[in-house]
XYZ file of C-alpha atoms in Angstrom:
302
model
C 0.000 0.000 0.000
C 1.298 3.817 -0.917
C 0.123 6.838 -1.122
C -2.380 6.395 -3.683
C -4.558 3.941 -1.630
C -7.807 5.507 -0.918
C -9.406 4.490 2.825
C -12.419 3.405 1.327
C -10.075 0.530 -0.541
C -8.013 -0.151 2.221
C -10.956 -0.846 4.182
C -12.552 -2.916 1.918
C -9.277 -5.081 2.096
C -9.305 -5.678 5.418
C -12.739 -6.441 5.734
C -11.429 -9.305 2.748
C -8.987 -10.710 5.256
C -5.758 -8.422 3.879
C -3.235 -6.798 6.340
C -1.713 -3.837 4.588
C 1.939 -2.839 4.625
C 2.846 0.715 4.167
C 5.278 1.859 1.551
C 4.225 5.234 1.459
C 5.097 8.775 2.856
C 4.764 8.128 6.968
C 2.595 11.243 7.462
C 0.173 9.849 4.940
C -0.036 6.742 6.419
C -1.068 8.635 9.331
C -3.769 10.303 7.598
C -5.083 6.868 6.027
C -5.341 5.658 9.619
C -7.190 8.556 10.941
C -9.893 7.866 7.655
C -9.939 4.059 8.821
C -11.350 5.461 12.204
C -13.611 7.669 10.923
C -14.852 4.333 9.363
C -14.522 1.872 11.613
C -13.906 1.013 15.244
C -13.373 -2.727 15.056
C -9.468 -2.279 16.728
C -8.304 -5.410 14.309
C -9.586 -3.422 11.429
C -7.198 -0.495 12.603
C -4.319 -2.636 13.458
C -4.131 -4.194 10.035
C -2.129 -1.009 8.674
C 1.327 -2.026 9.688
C 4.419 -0.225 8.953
C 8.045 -1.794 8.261
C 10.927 -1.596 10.928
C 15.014 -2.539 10.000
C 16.145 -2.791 14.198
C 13.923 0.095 15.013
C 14.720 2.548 11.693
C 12.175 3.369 9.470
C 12.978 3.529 5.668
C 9.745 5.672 4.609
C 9.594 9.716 3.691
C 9.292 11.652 7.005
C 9.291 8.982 9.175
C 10.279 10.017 12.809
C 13.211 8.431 14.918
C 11.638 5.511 15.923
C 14.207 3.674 17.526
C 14.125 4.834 21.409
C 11.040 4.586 21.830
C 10.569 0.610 20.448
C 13.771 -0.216 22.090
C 11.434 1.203 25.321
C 8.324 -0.914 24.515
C 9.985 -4.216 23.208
C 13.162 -4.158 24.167
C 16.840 -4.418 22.170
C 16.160 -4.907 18.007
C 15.606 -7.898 16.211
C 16.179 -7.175 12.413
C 12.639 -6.847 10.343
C 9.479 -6.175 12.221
C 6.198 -5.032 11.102
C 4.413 -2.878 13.580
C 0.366 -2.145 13.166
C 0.838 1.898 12.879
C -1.582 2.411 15.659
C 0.743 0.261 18.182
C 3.592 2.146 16.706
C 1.946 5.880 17.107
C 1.251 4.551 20.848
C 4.614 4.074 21.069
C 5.624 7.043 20.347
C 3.395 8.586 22.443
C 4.131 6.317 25.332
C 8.160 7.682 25.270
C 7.245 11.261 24.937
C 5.187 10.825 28.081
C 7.888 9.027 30.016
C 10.467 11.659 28.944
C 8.330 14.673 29.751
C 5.855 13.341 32.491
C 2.380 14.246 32.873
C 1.694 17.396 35.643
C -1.037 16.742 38.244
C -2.373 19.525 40.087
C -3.289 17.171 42.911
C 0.232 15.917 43.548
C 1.891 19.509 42.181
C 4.166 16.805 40.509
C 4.897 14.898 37.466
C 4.214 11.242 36.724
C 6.158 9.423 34.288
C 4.578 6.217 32.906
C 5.816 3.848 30.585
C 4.578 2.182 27.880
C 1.815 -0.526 28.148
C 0.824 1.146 31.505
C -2.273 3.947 31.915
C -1.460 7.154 31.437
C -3.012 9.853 33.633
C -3.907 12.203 30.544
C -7.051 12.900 32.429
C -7.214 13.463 36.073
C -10.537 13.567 36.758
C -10.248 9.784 38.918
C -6.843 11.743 40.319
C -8.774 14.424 42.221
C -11.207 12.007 43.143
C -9.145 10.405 45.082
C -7.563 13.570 46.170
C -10.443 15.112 47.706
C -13.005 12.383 48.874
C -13.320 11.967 52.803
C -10.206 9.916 54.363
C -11.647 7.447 56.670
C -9.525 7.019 59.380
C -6.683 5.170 57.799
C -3.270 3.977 58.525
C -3.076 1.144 56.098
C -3.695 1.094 52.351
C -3.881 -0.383 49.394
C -3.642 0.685 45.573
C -4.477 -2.106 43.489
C -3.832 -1.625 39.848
C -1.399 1.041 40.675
C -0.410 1.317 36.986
C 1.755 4.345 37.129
C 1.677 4.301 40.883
C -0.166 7.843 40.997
C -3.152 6.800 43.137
C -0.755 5.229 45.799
C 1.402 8.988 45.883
C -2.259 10.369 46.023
C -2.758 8.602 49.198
C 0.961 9.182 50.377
C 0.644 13.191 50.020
C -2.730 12.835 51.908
C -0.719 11.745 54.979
C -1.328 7.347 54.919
C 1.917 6.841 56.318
C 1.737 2.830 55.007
C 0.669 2.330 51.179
C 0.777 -0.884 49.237
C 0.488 -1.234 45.580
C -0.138 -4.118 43.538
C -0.166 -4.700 39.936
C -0.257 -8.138 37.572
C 1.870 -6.009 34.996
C 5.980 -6.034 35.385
C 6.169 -2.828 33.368
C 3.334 -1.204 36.051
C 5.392 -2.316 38.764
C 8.887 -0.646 37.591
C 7.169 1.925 36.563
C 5.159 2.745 39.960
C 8.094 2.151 41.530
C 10.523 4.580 39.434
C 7.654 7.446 40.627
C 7.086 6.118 43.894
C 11.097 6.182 44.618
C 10.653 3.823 47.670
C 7.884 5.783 49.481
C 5.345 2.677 49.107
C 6.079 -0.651 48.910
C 4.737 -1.967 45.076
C 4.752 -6.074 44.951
C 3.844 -7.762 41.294
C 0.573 -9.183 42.589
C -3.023 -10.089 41.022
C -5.366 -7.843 42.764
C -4.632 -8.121 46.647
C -1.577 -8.084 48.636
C -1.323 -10.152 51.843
C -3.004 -8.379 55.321
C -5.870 -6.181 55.542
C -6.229 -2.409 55.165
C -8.409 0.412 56.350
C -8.895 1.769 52.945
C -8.299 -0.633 49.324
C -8.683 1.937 45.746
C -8.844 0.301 42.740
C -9.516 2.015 39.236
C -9.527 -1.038 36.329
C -9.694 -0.581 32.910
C -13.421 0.998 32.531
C -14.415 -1.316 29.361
C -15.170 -4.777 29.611
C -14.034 -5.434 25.978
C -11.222 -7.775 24.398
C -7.845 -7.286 25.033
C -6.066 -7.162 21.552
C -2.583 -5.397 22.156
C -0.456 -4.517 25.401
C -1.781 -1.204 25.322
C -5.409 -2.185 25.211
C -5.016 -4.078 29.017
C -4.984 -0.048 30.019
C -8.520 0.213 28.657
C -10.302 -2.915 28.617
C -11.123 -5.630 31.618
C -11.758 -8.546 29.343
C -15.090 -10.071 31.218
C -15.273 -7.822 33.921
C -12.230 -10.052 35.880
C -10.972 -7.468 37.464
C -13.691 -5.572 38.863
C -15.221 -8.501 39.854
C -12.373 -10.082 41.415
C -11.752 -6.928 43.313
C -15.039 -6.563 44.554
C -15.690 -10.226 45.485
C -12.748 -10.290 47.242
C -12.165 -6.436 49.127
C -14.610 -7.994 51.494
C -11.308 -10.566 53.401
C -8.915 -7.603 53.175
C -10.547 -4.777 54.953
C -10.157 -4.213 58.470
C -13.688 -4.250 60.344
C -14.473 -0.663 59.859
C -12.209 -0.436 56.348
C -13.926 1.061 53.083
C -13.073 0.245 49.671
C -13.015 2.819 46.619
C -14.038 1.797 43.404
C -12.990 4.383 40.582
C -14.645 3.489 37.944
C -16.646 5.638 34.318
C -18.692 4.625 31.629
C -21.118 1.918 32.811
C -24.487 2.319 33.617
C -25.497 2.977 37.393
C -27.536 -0.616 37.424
C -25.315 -2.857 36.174
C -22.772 -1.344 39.024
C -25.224 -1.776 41.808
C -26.385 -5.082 40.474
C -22.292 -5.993 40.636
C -22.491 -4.947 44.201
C -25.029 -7.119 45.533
C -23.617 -9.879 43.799
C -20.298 -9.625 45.568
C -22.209 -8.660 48.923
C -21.478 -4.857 49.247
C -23.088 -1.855 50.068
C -22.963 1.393 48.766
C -21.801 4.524 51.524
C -21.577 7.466 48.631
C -20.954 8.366 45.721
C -18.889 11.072 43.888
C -18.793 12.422 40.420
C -16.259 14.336 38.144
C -17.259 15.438 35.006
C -14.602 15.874 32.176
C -13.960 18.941 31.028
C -12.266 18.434 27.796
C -13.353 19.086 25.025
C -13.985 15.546 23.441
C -15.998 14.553 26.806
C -19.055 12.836 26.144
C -21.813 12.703 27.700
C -21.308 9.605 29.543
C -17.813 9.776 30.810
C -18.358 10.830 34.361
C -15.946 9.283 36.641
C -17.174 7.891 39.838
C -15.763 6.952 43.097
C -18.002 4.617 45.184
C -17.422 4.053 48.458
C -18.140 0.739 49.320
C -18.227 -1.478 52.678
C -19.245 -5.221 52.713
C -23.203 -5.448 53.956
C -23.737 -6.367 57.420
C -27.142 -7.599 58.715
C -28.826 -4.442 57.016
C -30.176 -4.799 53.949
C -28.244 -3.213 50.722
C -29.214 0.324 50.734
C -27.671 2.198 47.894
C -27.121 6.127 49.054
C -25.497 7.481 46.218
């Protein structure tokens, strides 16, 4: 594929099967992929545009300097690789962030994340947790950490222990690189060992398919980790512990109905709505505050 490809034939290509390698100008193939998603949204659809690496260099007109930022993401280069141009823009993106950081009003600091870990781009689920009620607290957890920014969240707010978990290696080194030994951060699915006066967790809002490394960010392929947090919050709290659940998108009965089912009741709620400019209507973030049901009945007081 080159410059002369039209989106409405590469499309129709890829809906035939076809995976399309660029041999164009790089800002074009850029363009084409911007068409595609004006067309589509099916992500394999997108990531069948793939672009040509030589250990990291790109031989197209005005392609960028590739090569720090894959050696980043995957490690030292391999000879010939083709990279879907959507993973590869990612990329990209994912180094610039880590170079720079990301400013957050709420920690009057920069986080640096890495690639294949969420990037606080939008802080409304930051200042959540910056400004709800503290219950008394001495002890808690982050799970998910990602980038670690919830755990220095807690740490600025004066928890003088905070552990954070994550399932992903990068996460870890990465929370712990912006943590810099002020909480402990152990490679863990979902819970660490002990109990806690306060657990957060924010998963991946979507509960779609997990395609590429940078998709496990976004999606929570059948709801496993919400579920697994909330099912199991319940053995590591301390008697008069809360859990926070940050969480966007999905519809206020499906959550409660999720709470029930894991035996949890609902103290509050608290909303952010985005301000940018390509919110939607139905991105307010939410932090729940959530405490496992006693001998009262579920009584949701949001």
């Amino acid at each position: 594929m080159d410059d002369t490809t039209s989106a409405d034939r590469a499309l129709r290509l890829i809906r035939q099967g076809s995976t399309l390698r660029w041999e164009g100008d790089f800002h074009n193939a850029r363009q084409l992929l911007a068409a595609l998603g004006r067309r589509t949204r099916h992500v394999q659809h997108l990531n069948a545009l793939l672009i040509t690496t030589n250990d990291y260099a790109i031989r197209l007109r005005r392609a960028p300097d590739v090569a720090a930022a894959c050696r980043e993401a995957y490690g030292p280069p391999n000879g010939e690789r083709l990279i879907p141009l959507r993973e590869l823009l990612g990329v990209i993106g994912a180094h610039q962030h880590r170079k720079r950081g990301i400013y957050l009003a709420a920690l009057n600091a920069r986080i640096h994340p890495h690639y294949g870990v969420f990037a606080p781009t939008r802080s409304e689920y930051v200042d959540l947790v910056a400004a709800e009620p503290l219950p008394p607290t001495e002890v808690a957890f982050d799970l998910g950490t990602g980038t670690g920014v919830l755990a220095a969240v807690l740490l600025r707010r004066g928890i003088t222990k905070v552990v954070a978990t994550d399932n992903n290696p990068r996460a870890v080194a990465c929370a712990r690189e912006n943590l810099r030994g002020r909480a402990e951060v152990i490679e863990a699915d979902l819970f660490p060992p002990g109990r806690a006066d306060l657990v957060v967790c924010n998963p991946p809002w979507v509960p779609g398919r997990v395609n590429t490394m940078l998709d496990t960010a976004v999606y929570d392929e059948d709801s496993r980790m919400l579920r697994g947090f909330l099912r199991g919050v319940g053995d590591h709290l301390t008697p008069d512990g809360e859990a926070w659940l940050v969480m966007g998108i999905r519809p206020q009965e499906e959550m409660l109905a999720e709470f029930r089912a894991a035996g949890l009741r609902v103290l509050g709620r608290t909303g952010a709505v985005p301000t940018h400019r390509r919110a939607r209507s139905d991105e307010t973030t939410y932090l729940w505050r959530l405490r496992p049901s006693d001998a009262n009945p579920f009584v949701e007081k949001a």
